[in-house]
Amino acid sequence: MNYKLNKLSTLFLGSVIAASTAFASGTLEKVMKDRGLTETDVIRAAKTYLPSGGRDEFLVFSSGGQSGQVLVYGVPSMKILKYIGVFTPEPWQGYGFDEDSKAVLRQGNIRGKEINWGDTHHPALSEVDGKYDGKWLAINDKANPRVAIIDLADFETKQIVVNPIFKSDHGGAFFTQNSEYIIEACQYAAPYDNNYHPIEEYKETYRGGATMWKFDPKIGRIDANASFTIEMPPYMQDLSDAGKGVSHGWGFTNSFNSEMYTGGIEVGMPPNEAGMSRNDTDFLHVYNWEKLAEVAKDDKNVKIVNGHRVIPMEVAVANNALFLIPEPKSPHGVDVSPDGEYITVCGKLDTHASVFKWSKIKKLIDDKKYVGKDPYGIPILDMKESLHGQVELGLGPLHNQYSNIDGEIYTSMYVDSQVVKWNYKTLKVLDKENVHYNIGHLCGMEGKSADPQGKYIIALNKLAIDRFQNVGPLHPQNHQLIDISGKTMDLLYDMPIPLGEPHQAVAIRAEKLHPHVRYPMGTNSKTGKIHVGKTLAGQEKIVRDGNKVTVYGTMVRSHINPERITVNKGDVVTMHLTNLERAQDETHGFTVDNYDVHMSLEPGETATIKFTADLEGVFPYYCTEFCSALHLEMMGYLMVKDPNKKYVSAQKLKMATMTPGELKAEYDKTVAVNTATQAVINSVVKFLKDNKFADHKVVADLVDDAFAQAGQIPAQKKLSDEAVAAGDMEKAILFENMIWQLMVKTADVGIRAKDTLVSKIATKQSNAAAAGKRAFDEGGCSGCHVVGKVSSGPDLTGVLQRHVDGEKWVANFIKNPEHKFDDDYVKGMIDYFNLKMPNQHMTDQEISDIIEYFKWIDENANLF
Ligand code: K7E
Ligand code: CUA
């Protein structure tokens, strides 16, 4: 056997079960002492700890603030799983660096301007009956009024819509209870058209509003043409929420500048912050979007601005569909209860939370009982008569989340840096917990749906200050996990996030999500359709049309086809690449050096890059994911020639060549290695079949992947044989090498399948046996003994049966090997291995555990 085969068979035969480890008693106390941990710390750690390979109960989608992204993490472990590029290019995903994702990103252009950042604020999950269905995620961009849709089948951004009339937004995205619409309310009032209007005409020409984006939950796309905006006064609308249950069909949006103050600090006016917070109350906007959706269908009822349907305030009022309720000063959050009956509003500059009651509001509306009208003719309802009650919570209340307990609500206190637990029905404060620092939103588990789950609340803090190692003046964000399952809250965990400021985050039970692991072959992931550039193995080609060069290529471990592309300087190059893999997680990335292009091709995906080859020269291109042992070889060259230049060929170096005899010898050697390797693969296949691998889905999937690799071998063998027949031994050797590569990949997955299968079918180790394995590995025994195999020392399978009173014999031998060196049996072993077993100074406990481990090995001897 040569080196290659030797290594491979060691991998196979020596693959040992990864057993659970057990620690000696007293270890926990020692770790606690060494690390200065209290018992409370350890309990909190245990509540959030997720063992390797474990799964979280909830997934959180958090706004990435100024990063323009969304991030995904698990609860309770707080492990970050993904950043999703939304309004911002995201190179890892190729987002914004390949044509298909650029097409999505460029949907977000505003008035022809490319915008490459966003200020993401409020993610929202699609709903059925007010409950999350795990299908779609929407999020708004405050800076450039846009809403994006993310598909939870692959966690990719699929659509961006630009608000055609707002210049800023904030009160989105909020799904209505059956995902009929997504609410996007304005923030900073501005003229709807794109013209200049002097600030002195603020009250006349500047407007706020709430856009109702029509959503199709089947395909997960907004239909801009079926959407409309409800015109609202320039009160600076802030957060919104959709009614549900009893209040379904209605929307709620608050505001913070009922003063309609416009500042002027530079001309000696008091600043905005003073003028906009002068009144004791601002306005909660209450609107019947369901009725207005019908109204908007008639052209007579709307004005068209920038191609978008707008319902004027007077039309909304005439249809009894728009009302105002005074609410305490500079409010922020407005949060509808799970049943839709209570609407809790928090005023940043008021110490109270105000709980409005939908049945009271509805009665005032039905009775047309108004206390007046605002300057735009919108009826105003009496605040006191709309209120269920108010509770004093502390300083700076902002946002609310609900739990699974009836009446229980959690409110973030920005100024006090606290989370307050209270009851919105009884209006009693129940508990307060300090957070660090200046909390904004908070995120309950499905805490704003019709079906809140309780268990945890996450504080999304604006400042981290001293919580982490200093990494410079720009600090990470701090998400803090709080256990709310007990009578009082308990802060479990700080998670720094090196991304933008979190505003809203939404959590969903992980079991509700069913993302796929691969695409149907040739899919354009951005459209969900088969890509025009889909290319299968054997269909690769380079097409020229004038100065346009189109490449139809494929990627599969571990080569890119084609491997050489020659174009003229100035040619426009389009490359469609398809990842032919079926195996889970076998992504290939692709870039051409110096051309600012990158794509991430998940199994089955096709994507496109396009660039003008305006630089002359030689440009390597390569796979950017370390996808196999031959990943570095997964490359090729783009050669760009200047058609106007004459290239003189370089002097050819005279290279030594092999004789036909030498070539034949190398060919024979390569074939022999392959034959031997195949025998090893066959033995693994036999093991897998003998142990019924098909009964275990994860193993069967791995075996599928292995066969996908092995299935490519016959075609390569044919090419090799053809080369031999044609007398080209050089080429034949290369094809035989390719066969070996395929065998290695087959083996790689095969080993994983075997290990997985063994872990599935082996009997469970007792704690003692697990401790024994640990002692065996850490005590140095495994340096000479490999289970199931004769190595530098004998195979220990069955060792307890080899001697009379075997357990005692082995225990004595481990404890004191020297005493047995004259024993005939041991003498023979020493001769054979040319090695004496050293005394590893095991304790009696360790020795007895090792004996248990040996028993476990014997129970499972057939698996080694
Ligand atoms: Cu930061 Cu919802 Cu934009 Cu409050 S918002 S914190
Ligand atoms: Cu494909 Cu590296």
Short mmCIF file of N, CA and C in Angstrom, two decimals, residues 533-621:
data_model
loop_
_atom_site.label_atom_id
_atom_site.label_comp_id
_atom_site.label_asym_id
_atom_site.label_seq_id
_atom_site.Cartn_x
_atom_site.Cartn_y
_atom_site.Cartn_z
N GLY A 533 -29.79 30.87 -17.22
CA GLY A 533 -28.43 30.38 -17.40
C GLY A 533 -28.21 28.97 -16.90
N LYS A 534 -29.28 28.27 -16.53
CA LYS A 534 -29.13 26.90 -16.01
C LYS A 534 -28.28 26.05 -16.95
N THR A 535 -27.28 25.41 -16.41
CA THR A 535 -26.37 24.60 -17.21
C THR A 535 -26.12 23.29 -16.48
N LEU A 536 -26.28 22.17 -17.18
CA LEU A 536 -26.01 20.88 -16.57
C LEU A 536 -24.64 20.38 -17.03
N ALA A 537 -24.16 19.37 -16.36
CA ALA A 537 -22.86 18.80 -16.74
C ALA A 537 -22.91 18.39 -18.20
N GLY A 538 -21.91 18.76 -18.97
CA GLY A 538 -21.88 18.42 -20.39
C GLY A 538 -22.45 19.51 -21.28
N GLN A 539 -23.18 20.47 -20.68
CA GLN A 539 -23.77 21.55 -21.48
C GLN A 539 -22.94 22.83 -21.42
N GLU A 540 -21.78 22.78 -20.78
CA GLU A 540 -21.00 24.00 -20.62
C GLU A 540 -20.56 24.52 -21.99
N LYS A 541 -20.61 25.86 -22.14
CA LYS A 541 -20.18 26.44 -23.42
C LYS A 541 -19.89 27.93 -23.25
N ILE A 542 -19.15 28.45 -24.23
CA ILE A 542 -18.86 29.88 -24.27
C ILE A 542 -19.40 30.39 -25.60
N VAL A 543 -20.32 31.36 -25.53
CA VAL A 543 -20.98 31.87 -26.73
C VAL A 543 -20.52 33.30 -26.99
N ARG A 544 -20.12 33.58 -28.22
CA ARG A 544 -19.71 34.94 -28.56
C ARG A 544 -20.69 35.55 -29.53
N ASP A 545 -21.00 36.84 -29.29
CA ASP A 545 -21.88 37.58 -30.19
C ASP A 545 -21.34 39.00 -30.21
N GLY A 546 -20.54 39.30 -31.26
CA GLY A 546 -19.88 40.60 -31.31
C GLY A 546 -18.96 40.75 -30.11
N ASN A 547 -19.15 41.82 -29.33
CA ASN A 547 -18.28 41.99 -28.16
C ASN A 547 -18.94 41.43 -26.89
N LYS A 548 -19.98 40.65 -27.09
CA LYS A 548 -20.62 40.04 -25.93
C LYS A 548 -20.19 38.57 -25.81
N VAL A 549 -19.71 38.23 -24.63
CA VAL A 549 -19.28 36.85 -24.39
C VAL A 549 -20.13 36.29 -23.26
N THR A 550 -20.82 35.20 -23.53
CA THR A 550 -21.65 34.60 -22.48
C THR A 550 -21.11 33.21 -22.16
N VAL A 551 -20.87 32.99 -20.87
CA VAL A 551 -20.33 31.71 -20.43
C VAL A 551 -21.44 30.95 -19.71
N TYR A 552 -21.65 29.72 -20.11
CA TYR A 552 -22.56 28.83 -19.39
C TYR A 552 -21.69 27.79 -18.71
N GLY A 553 -21.54 27.92 -17.40
CA GLY A 553 -20.59 27.07 -16.71
C GLY A 553 -21.21 26.32 -15.55
N THR A 554 -20.43 25.39 -14.99
CA THR A 554 -20.89 24.62 -13.84
C THR A 554 -19.80 24.58 -12.77
N MET A 555 -20.24 24.33 -11.56
CA MET A 555 -19.31 24.14 -10.45
C MET A 555 -19.73 22.90 -9.68
N VAL A 556 -18.77 22.04 -9.46
CA VAL A 556 -19.03 20.85 -8.66
C VAL A 556 -17.68 20.44 -8.09
N ARG A 557 -17.66 19.87 -6.88
CA ARG A 557 -16.37 19.52 -6.29
C ARG A 557 -15.53 18.70 -7.25
N SER A 558 -14.33 19.10 -7.59
CA SER A 558 -13.71 20.37 -7.22
C SER A 558 -13.20 21.03 -8.50
N HIS A 559 -14.13 21.30 -9.40
CA HIS A 559 -13.70 22.01 -10.60
C HIS A 559 -14.78 22.95 -11.11
N ILE A 560 -14.28 23.96 -11.82
CA ILE A 560 -15.16 24.89 -12.49
C ILE A 560 -15.03 24.55 -13.97
N ASN A 561 -16.13 24.46 -14.66
CA ASN A 561 -16.09 24.21 -16.09
C ASN A 561 -16.77 25.39 -16.77
N PRO A 562 -16.11 26.19 -17.59
CA PRO A 562 -14.77 26.04 -18.15
C PRO A 562 -13.66 26.53 -17.21
N GLU A 563 -12.43 26.13 -17.57
CA GLU A 563 -11.28 26.54 -16.77
C GLU A 563 -10.42 27.60 -17.45
N ARG A 564 -10.74 27.89 -18.72
CA ARG A 564 -10.02 28.98 -19.38
C ARG A 564 -11.02 29.76 -20.21
N ILE A 565 -10.99 31.07 -20.06
CA ILE A 565 -11.86 31.94 -20.85
C ILE A 565 -10.99 33.06 -21.40
N THR A 566 -10.97 33.16 -22.72
CA THR A 566 -10.17 34.23 -23.33
C THR A 566 -11.11 35.21 -24.02
N VAL A 567 -10.97 36.49 -23.69
CA VAL A 567 -11.83 37.51 -24.30
C VAL A 567 -10.95 38.68 -24.74
N ASN A 568 -11.57 39.56 -25.53
CA ASN A 568 -10.87 40.78 -25.93
C ASN A 568 -11.17 41.89 -24.94
N LYS A 569 -10.20 42.74 -24.76
CA LYS A 569 -10.39 43.89 -23.88
C LYS A 569 -11.61 44.68 -24.37
N GLY A 570 -12.48 45.01 -23.43
CA GLY A 570 -13.70 45.75 -23.79
C GLY A 570 -14.90 44.85 -23.98
N ASP A 571 -14.70 43.55 -24.06
CA ASP A 571 -15.84 42.64 -24.20
C ASP A 571 -16.72 42.71 -22.94
N VAL A 572 -18.01 42.54 -23.17
CA VAL A 572 -18.92 42.46 -22.03
C VAL A 572 -19.11 40.98 -21.71
N VAL A 573 -18.67 40.59 -20.52
CA VAL A 573 -18.68 39.17 -20.16
C VAL A 573 -19.83 38.87 -19.21
N THR A 574 -20.65 37.90 -19.57
CA THR A 574 -21.71 37.43 -18.70
C THR A 574 -21.41 35.98 -18.36
N MET A 575 -21.37 35.67 -17.09
CA MET A 575 -21.10 34.28 -16.70
C MET A 575 -22.28 33.74 -15.90
N HIS A 576 -22.91 32.71 -16.45
CA HIS A 576 -23.96 31.99 -15.71
C HIS A 576 -23.29 30.74 -15.13
N LEU A 577 -23.39 30.57 -13.83
CA LEU A 577 -22.81 29.36 -13.23
C LEU A 577 -23.88 28.61 -12.45
N THR A 578 -23.84 27.29 -12.58
CA THR A 578 -24.77 26.45 -11.85
C THR A 578 -23.97 25.57 -10.89
N ASN A 579 -24.39 25.53 -9.65
CA ASN A 579 -23.80 24.61 -8.67
C ASN A 579 -24.52 23.27 -8.80
N LEU A 580 -23.80 22.26 -9.30
CA LEU A 580 -24.44 20.97 -9.58
C LEU A 580 -24.60 20.10 -8.35
N GLU A 581 -24.14 20.57 -7.20
CA GLU A 581 -24.19 19.73 -6.00
C GLU A 581 -25.63 19.47 -5.56
N ARG A 582 -25.82 18.28 -4.97
CA ARG A 582 -27.07 17.98 -4.28
C ARG A 582 -26.82 17.91 -2.77
N ALA A 583 -25.56 17.81 -2.40
CA ALA A 583 -25.24 17.57 -0.99
C ALA A 583 -25.51 18.82 -0.15
N GLN A 584 -26.03 18.60 1.04
CA GLN A 584 -26.34 19.67 1.97
C GLN A 584 -25.07 20.47 2.30
N ASP A 585 -25.20 21.80 2.27
CA ASP A 585 -24.13 22.72 2.69
C ASP A 585 -22.95 22.76 1.73
N GLU A 586 -23.06 22.18 0.54
CA GLU A 586 -21.94 22.25 -0.41
C GLU A 586 -22.08 23.48 -1.31
N THR A 587 -21.91 24.64 -0.69
CA THR A 587 -21.96 25.88 -1.44
C THR A 587 -20.62 26.11 -2.13
N HIS A 588 -20.67 26.63 -3.34
CA HIS A 588 -19.46 27.14 -3.98
C HIS A 588 -19.61 28.65 -4.16
N GLY A 589 -18.53 29.36 -3.93
CA GLY A 589 -18.53 30.79 -4.21
C GLY A 589 -17.74 31.02 -5.49
N PHE A 590 -17.94 32.17 -6.11
CA PHE A 590 -17.19 32.40 -7.35
C PHE A 590 -16.82 33.87 -7.48
N THR A 591 -15.57 34.11 -7.82
CA THR A 591 -15.15 35.48 -8.11
C THR A 591 -14.13 35.47 -9.24
N VAL A 592 -14.07 36.59 -9.95
CA VAL A 592 -12.97 36.83 -10.88
C VAL A 592 -12.14 37.94 -10.26
N ASP A 593 -10.87 37.66 -10.02
CA ASP A 593 -10.04 38.64 -9.33
C ASP A 593 -10.06 39.99 -10.03
N ASN A 594 -10.08 41.03 -9.25
CA ASN A 594 -10.00 42.43 -9.69
C ASN A 594 -11.24 42.96 -10.42
N TYR A 595 -12.31 42.17 -10.50
CA TYR A 595 -13.49 42.66 -11.24
C TYR A 595 -14.70 42.95 -10.36
N ASP A 596 -14.52 42.93 -9.03
CA ASP A 596 -15.58 43.31 -8.09
C ASP A 596 -16.88 42.53 -8.30
N VAL A 597 -16.73 41.23 -8.53
CA VAL A 597 -17.91 40.38 -8.67
C VAL A 597 -17.78 39.22 -7.69
N HIS A 598 -18.89 38.77 -7.19
CA HIS A 598 -18.87 37.58 -6.33
C HIS A 598 -20.26 36.97 -6.29
N MET A 599 -20.31 35.67 -6.33
CA MET A 599 -21.61 35.02 -6.10
C MET A 599 -21.45 33.84 -5.17
N SER A 600 -22.54 33.57 -4.47
CA SER A 600 -22.60 32.42 -3.58
C SER A 600 -23.63 31.49 -4.17
N LEU A 601 -23.17 30.29 -4.55
CA LEU A 601 -24.07 29.36 -5.23
C LEU A 601 -24.38 28.21 -4.29
N GLU A 602 -25.60 28.20 -3.77
CA GLU A 602 -26.00 27.11 -2.91
C GLU A 602 -26.36 25.90 -3.79
N PRO A 603 -26.37 24.68 -3.20
CA PRO A 603 -26.62 23.49 -4.02
C PRO A 603 -27.87 23.67 -4.91
N GLY A 604 -27.66 23.48 -6.20
CA GLY A 604 -28.76 23.58 -7.16
C GLY A 604 -28.97 24.97 -7.73
N GLU A 605 -28.28 25.96 -7.19
CA GLU A 605 -28.54 27.35 -7.60
C GLU A 605 -27.76 27.74 -8.85
N THR A 606 -28.39 28.56 -9.67
CA THR A 606 -27.71 29.21 -10.80
C THR A 606 -27.73 30.71 -10.55
N ALA A 607 -26.60 31.38 -10.81
CA ALA A 607 -26.57 32.84 -10.70
C ALA A 607 -25.67 33.38 -11.80
N THR A 608 -25.67 34.70 -11.91
CA THR A 608 -24.99 35.35 -13.03
C THR A 608 -24.14 36.51 -12.53
N ILE A 609 -22.93 36.62 -13.08
CA ILE A 609 -22.19 37.86 -12.89
C ILE A 609 -21.95 38.47 -14.26
N LYS A 610 -21.78 39.78 -14.27
CA LYS A 610 -21.61 40.47 -15.54
C LYS A 610 -20.61 41.60 -15.33
N PHE A 611 -19.68 41.73 -16.24
CA PHE A 611 -18.72 42.83 -16.12
C PHE A 611 -18.13 43.12 -17.50
N THR A 612 -17.60 44.30 -17.64
CA THR A 612 -16.88 44.66 -18.87
C THR A 612 -15.40 44.38 -18.62
N ALA A 613 -14.82 43.59 -19.51
CA ALA A 613 -13.41 43.20 -19.33
C ALA A 613 -12.53 44.36 -19.78
N ASP A 614 -12.54 45.43 -19.00
CA ASP A 614 -11.84 46.64 -19.44
C ASP A 614 -10.39 46.70 -19.00
N LEU A 615 -9.95 45.69 -18.23
CA LEU A 615 -8.53 45.63 -17.87
C LEU A 615 -7.87 44.51 -18.65
N GLU A 616 -6.78 44.81 -19.31
CA GLU A 616 -6.04 43.76 -19.99
C GLU A 616 -5.27 42.94 -18.97
N GLY A 617 -5.08 41.67 -19.26
CA GLY A 617 -4.24 40.89 -18.37
C GLY A 617 -4.77 39.49 -18.13
N VAL A 618 -4.20 38.86 -17.13
CA VAL A 618 -4.58 37.49 -16.77
C VAL A 618 -5.20 37.54 -15.37
N PHE A 619 -6.41 37.06 -15.25
CA PHE A 619 -7.16 37.17 -13.99
C PHE A 619 -7.60 35.79 -13.52
N PRO A 620 -7.00 35.30 -12.45
CA PRO A 620 -7.48 34.03 -11.92
C PRO A 620 -8.92 34.17 -11.46
N TYR A 621 -9.69 33.14 -11.63
CA TYR A 621 -11.00 33.08 -10.97
C TYR A 621 -11.03 31.79 -10.18
#
